[in-house]
JSON list of C-alpha atoms in Angstrom, two decimals:
[
{"chain": "A", "resi": 1, "resn": "LEU", "atom": "CA", "xyz": [-41.94, -6.35, 16.03]},
{"chain": "A", "resi": 2, "resn": "LEU", "atom": "CA", "xyz": [-40.83, -6.99, 12.60]},
{"chain": "A", "resi": 3, "resn": "TYR", "atom": "CA", "xyz": [-43.32, -8.70, 11.14]},
{"chain": "A", "resi": 4, "resn": "ASN", "atom": "CA", "xyz": [-46.45, -7.23, 13.46]},
{"chain": "A", "resi": 5, "resn": "LYS", "atom": "CA", "xyz": [-47.42, -10.70, 14.33]},
{"chain": "A", "resi": 6, "resn": "PRO", "atom": "CA", "xyz": [-49.23, -11.81, 17.78]},
{"chain": "A", "resi": 7, "resn": "ARG", "atom": "CA", "xyz": [-46.64, -12.65, 20.43]},
{"chain": "A", "resi": 8, "resn": "ALA", "atom": "CA", "xyz": [-45.81, -16.52, 20.58]},
{"chain": "A", "resi": 9, "resn": "ALA", "atom": "CA", "xyz": [-46.28, -16.33, 24.26]},
{"chain": "A", "resi": 10, "resn": "THR", "atom": "CA", "xyz": [-46.11, -14.15, 27.27]},
{"chain": "A", "resi": 11, "resn": "VAL", "atom": "CA", "xyz": [-43.32, -13.57, 29.21]},
{"chain": "A", "resi": 12, "resn": "LYS", "atom": "CA", "xyz": [-43.69, -12.34, 32.63]},
{"chain": "A", "resi": 13, "resn": "ALA", "atom": "CA", "xyz": [-40.77, -10.96, 35.45]},
{"chain": "A", "resi": 14, "resn": "THR", "atom": "CA", "xyz": [-40.19, -13.88, 37.66]},
{"chain": "A", "resi": 15, "resn": "SER", "atom": "CA", "xyz": [-38.17, -11.51, 40.55]},
{"chain": "A", "resi": 16, "resn": "GLU", "atom": "CA", "xyz": [-37.04, -7.67, 40.57]},
{"chain": "A", "resi": 17, "resn": "LEU", "atom": "CA", "xyz": [-35.37, -6.45, 37.44]},
{"chain": "A", "resi": 18, "resn": "SER", "atom": "CA", "xyz": [-34.82, -3.65, 35.06]},
{"chain": "A", "resi": 19, "resn": "ALA", "atom": "CA", "xyz": [-35.24, -3.96, 31.13]},
{"chain": "A", "resi": 20, "resn": "TRP", "atom": "CA", "xyz": [-34.58, -1.36, 27.91]},
{"chain": "A", "resi": 21, "resn": "ARG", "atom": "CA", "xyz": [-38.13, -0.77, 26.27]},
{"chain": "A", "resi": 22, "resn": "LEU", "atom": "CA", "xyz": [-37.71, 0.13, 22.29]},
{"chain": "A", "resi": 23, "resn": "ASP", "atom": "CA", "xyz": [-41.59, 0.71, 20.70]},
{"chain": "A", "resi": 24, "resn": "GLN", "atom": "CA", "xyz": [-42.12, -1.02, 17.49]},
{"chain": "A", "resi": 25, "resn": "THR", "atom": "CA", "xyz": [-41.88, 2.27, 15.20]},
{"chain": "A", "resi": 26, "resn": "THR", "atom": "CA", "xyz": [-38.46, 3.54, 16.77]},
{"chain": "A", "resi": 27, "resn": "PHE", "atom": "CA", "xyz": [-37.29, -0.09, 16.01]},
{"chain": "A", "resi": 28, "resn": "LYS", "atom": "CA", "xyz": [-38.42, -0.10, 12.76]},
{"chain": "A", "resi": 29, "resn": "ASN", "atom": "CA", "xyz": [-36.46, 3.17, 11.73]},
{"chain": "A", "resi": 30, "resn": "ILE", "atom": "CA", "xyz": [-33.53, 1.97, 13.54]},
{"chain": "A", "resi": 31, "resn": "ILE", "atom": "CA", "xyz": [-33.36, -1.25, 11.34]},
{"chain": "A", "resi": 32, "resn": "VAL", "atom": "CA", "xyz": [-34.63, 0.88, 8.17]},
{"chain": "A", "resi": 33, "resn": "ILE", "atom": "CA", "xyz": [-32.08, 3.28, 8.97]},
{"chain": "A", "resi": 34, "resn": "GLY", "atom": "CA", "xyz": [-29.38, 0.31, 9.12]},
{"chain": "A", "resi": 35, "resn": "VAL", "atom": "CA", "xyz": [-29.74, -1.28, 5.72]},
{"chain": "A", "resi": 36, "resn": "VAL", "atom": "CA", "xyz": [-30.41, 1.81, 3.46]},
{"chain": "A", "resi": 37, "resn": "GLN", "atom": "CA", "xyz": [-27.62, 2.93, 4.69]},
{"chain": "A", "resi": 38, "resn": "LYS", "atom": "CA", "xyz": [-25.66, -0.66, 4.35]},
{"chain": "A", "resi": 39, "resn": "ARG", "atom": "CA", "xyz": [-26.75, -0.53, 1.61]},
{"chain": "A", "resi": 40, "resn": "ASP", "atom": "CA", "xyz": [-25.80, 3.49, 0.06]},
{"chain": "A", "resi": 41, "resn": "ARG", "atom": "CA", "xyz": [-22.19, 2.01, 1.67]},
{"chain": "A", "resi": 42, "resn": "ASN", "atom": "CA", "xyz": [-22.13, -0.75, -0.46]},
{"chain": "A", "resi": 43, "resn": "TYR", "atom": "CA", "xyz": [-23.27, 0.45, -3.84]},
{"chain": "A", "resi": 44, "resn": "ALA", "atom": "CA", "xyz": [-20.61, 3.30, -3.10]},
{"chain": "A", "resi": 45, "resn": "PHE", "atom": "CA", "xyz": [-18.35, 0.55, -2.99]},
{"chain": "A", "resi": 46, "resn": "LEU", "atom": "CA", "xyz": [-19.48, -1.66, -6.31]},
{"chain": "A", "resi": 47, "resn": "LYS", "atom": "CA", "xyz": [-19.41, 1.56, -8.27]},
{"chain": "A", "resi": 48, "resn": "LYS", "atom": "CA", "xyz": [-15.85, 2.17, -8.32]},
{"chain": "A", "resi": 49, "resn": "CYS", "atom": "CA", "xyz": [-15.59, -1.66, -9.34]},
{"chain": "A", "resi": 50, "resn": "PRO", "atom": "CA", "xyz": [-14.63, -1.59, -13.29]},
{"chain": "A", "resi": 51, "resn": "LEU", "atom": "CA", "xyz": [-15.00, -4.99, -13.17]},
{"chain": "A", "resi": 52, "resn": "LEU", "atom": "CA", "xyz": [-18.98, -3.53, -12.39]},
{"chain": "A", "resi": 53, "resn": "LYS", "atom": "CA", "xyz": [-19.15, -0.73, -14.25]},
{"chain": "A", "resi": 54, "resn": "GLU", "atom": "CA", "xyz": [-21.75, -2.77, -17.06]},
{"chain": "A", "resi": 55, "resn": "LEU", "atom": "CA", "xyz": [-24.66, -3.67, -14.15]},
{"chain": "A", "resi": 56, "resn": "CYS", "atom": "CA", "xyz": [-27.93, -1.61, -14.23]},
{"chain": "A", "resi": 57, "resn": "GLU", "atom": "CA", "xyz": [-28.28, 0.69, -10.71]},
{"chain": "A", "resi": 58, "resn": "THR", "atom": "CA", "xyz": [-31.40, -1.88, -10.37]},
{"chain": "A", "resi": 59, "resn": "GLU", "atom": "CA", "xyz": [-28.47, -4.69, -10.76]},
{"chain": "A", "resi": 60, "resn": "MET", "atom": "CA", "xyz": [-25.75, -2.79, -8.21]},
{"chain": "A", "resi": 61, "resn": "LEU", "atom": "CA", "xyz": [-28.70, -2.41, -5.59]},
{"chain": "A", "resi": 62, "resn": "THR", "atom": "CA", "xyz": [-29.51, -6.06, -5.52]},
{"chain": "A", "resi": 63, "resn": "LEU", "atom": "CA", "xyz": [-25.81, -6.62, -5.45]},
{"chain": "A", "resi": 64, "resn": "ALA", "atom": "CA", "xyz": [-25.62, -4.40, -2.92]},
{"chain": "A", "resi": 65, "resn": "ASP", "atom": "CA", "xyz": [-27.92, -5.72, -0.66]},
{"chain": "A", "resi": 66, "resn": "SER", "atom": "CA", "xyz": [-26.55, -9.53, -1.54]},
{"chain": "A", "resi": 67, "resn": "LEU", "atom": "CA", "xyz": [-23.09, -8.37, -0.04]},
{"chain": "A", "resi": 68, "resn": "LYS", "atom": "CA", "xyz": [-21.76, -10.59, 2.76]},
{"chain": "A", "resi": 69, "resn": "PRO", "atom": "CA", "xyz": [-18.96, -9.23, 4.70]},
{"chain": "A", "resi": 70, "resn": "GLN", "atom": "CA", "xyz": [-16.07, -11.66, 5.40]},
{"chain": "A", "resi": 71, "resn": "LYS", "atom": "CA", "xyz": [-12.77, -10.77, 7.77]},
{"chain": "A", "resi": 72, "resn": "LEU", "atom": "CA", "xyz": [-9.43, -13.16, 7.03]},
{"chain": "A", "resi": 73, "resn": "ALA", "atom": "CA", "xyz": [-6.33, -13.42, 8.14]},
{"chain": "A", "resi": 74, "resn": "LYS", "atom": "CA", "xyz": [-3.09, -12.46, 6.75]},
{"chain": "A", "resi": 75, "resn": "GLY", "atom": "CA", "xyz": [-2.22, -16.05, 5.04]},
{"chain": "A", "resi": 76, "resn": "ASP", "atom": "CA", "xyz": [-6.15, -17.10, 5.14]},
{"chain": "A", "resi": 77, "resn": "MET", "atom": "CA", "xyz": [-6.52, -19.31, 1.52]},
{"chain": "A", "resi": 78, "resn": "ILE", "atom": "CA", "xyz": [-9.13, -17.45, -0.28]},
{"chain": "A", "resi": 79, "resn": "ILE", "atom": "CA", "xyz": [-9.65, -19.21, -3.38]},
{"chain": "A", "resi": 80, "resn": "LYS", "atom": "CA", "xyz": [-7.57, -22.69, -4.84]},
{"chain": "A", "resi": 81, "resn": "GLN", "atom": "CA", "xyz": [-6.64, -22.77, -7.80]},
{"chain": "A", "resi": 82, "resn": "GLY", "atom": "CA", "xyz": [-8.58, -25.86, -9.40]},
{"chain": "A", "resi": 83, "resn": "ASP", "atom": "CA", "xyz": [-11.44, -25.43, -6.61]},
{"chain": "A", "resi": 84, "resn": "VAL", "atom": "CA", "xyz": [-14.70, -25.26, -8.31]},
{"chain": "A", "resi": 85, "resn": "GLY", "atom": "CA", "xyz": [-16.18, -21.75, -8.01]},
{"chain": "A", "resi": 86, "resn": "GLN", "atom": "CA", "xyz": [-18.96, -21.24, -5.78]},
{"chain": "A", "resi": 87, "resn": "ASP", "atom": "CA", "xyz": [-18.26, -17.58, -4.24]},
{"chain": "A", "resi": 88, "resn": "PHE", "atom": "CA", "xyz": [-16.99, -14.29, -5.38]},
{"chain": "A", "resi": 89, "resn": "TYR", "atom": "CA", "xyz": [-14.80, -12.14, -3.84]},
{"chain": "A", "resi": 90, "resn": "LEU", "atom": "CA", "xyz": [-14.84, -7.78, -3.62]},
{"chain": "A", "resi": 91, "resn": "VAL", "atom": "CA", "xyz": [-11.59, -7.01, -2.01]},
{"chain": "A", "resi": 92, "resn": "GLU", "atom": "CA", "xyz": [-12.49, -3.64, -0.21]},
{"chain": "A", "resi": 93, "resn": "GLU", "atom": "CA", "xyz": [-9.92, -2.87, 2.15]},
{"chain": "A", "resi": 94, "resn": "GLY", "atom": "CA", "xyz": [-5.61, -5.19, 2.10]},
{"chain": "A", "resi": 95, "resn": "SER", "atom": "CA", "xyz": [-3.92, -6.88, 0.05]},
{"chain": "A", "resi": 96, "resn": "VAL", "atom": "CA", "xyz": [-3.96, -10.44, -1.56]},
{"chain": "A", "resi": 97, "resn": "GLU", "atom": "CA", "xyz": [-1.41, -12.39, -3.60]},
{"chain": "A", "resi": 98, "resn": "CYS", "atom": "CA", "xyz": [-2.68, -14.55, -7.81]},
{"chain": "A", "resi": 99, "resn": "ILE", "atom": "CA", "xyz": [-0.49, -16.75, -7.08]},
{"chain": "A", "resi": 100, "resn": "LYS", "atom": "CA", "xyz": [-0.78, -19.48, -10.92]},
{"chain": "A", "resi": 101, "resn": "ASP", "atom": "CA", "xyz": [0.78, -22.68, -10.79]},
{"chain": "A", "resi": 102, "resn": "GLY", "atom": "CA", "xyz": [2.46, -22.70, -7.39]},
{"chain": "A", "resi": 103, "resn": "GLU", "atom": "CA", "xyz": [3.99, -19.00, -9.06]},
{"chain": "A", "resi": 104, "resn": "PRO", "atom": "CA", "xyz": [2.74, -15.16, -7.98]},
{"chain": "A", "resi": 105, "resn": "VAL", "atom": "CA", "xyz": [1.80, -13.67, -10.53]},
{"chain": "A", "resi": 106, "resn": "MET", "atom": "CA", "xyz": [-0.05, -10.64, -9.49]},
{"chain": "A", "resi": 107, "resn": "SER", "atom": "CA", "xyz": [-0.85, -9.35, -6.09]},
{"chain": "A", "resi": 108, "resn": "LEU", "atom": "CA", "xyz": [-3.17, -6.17, -5.60]}
]
């Protein structure tokens, strides 16, 4: 449905069944609406981040499309002093404590 390609296989009922049917146009509209809503929500969040205020709109929208949500539990290590930076985190909700050389230096 997503790519408008011929079906890769035949599917045949092997018993009586009930199924839900969704046409291609409706499916695509639902997906597009979801993507646009996610982008708008992420973009609004990013616009509030002072660290990102110098980014142009295209960069902000690209970043908004790229964000991946991550849930963390209290006490989870987000980044560790001395580790090579692989990821960039923006805290949307909750709080963190920044620790340097074993001592708390900031809470956000």
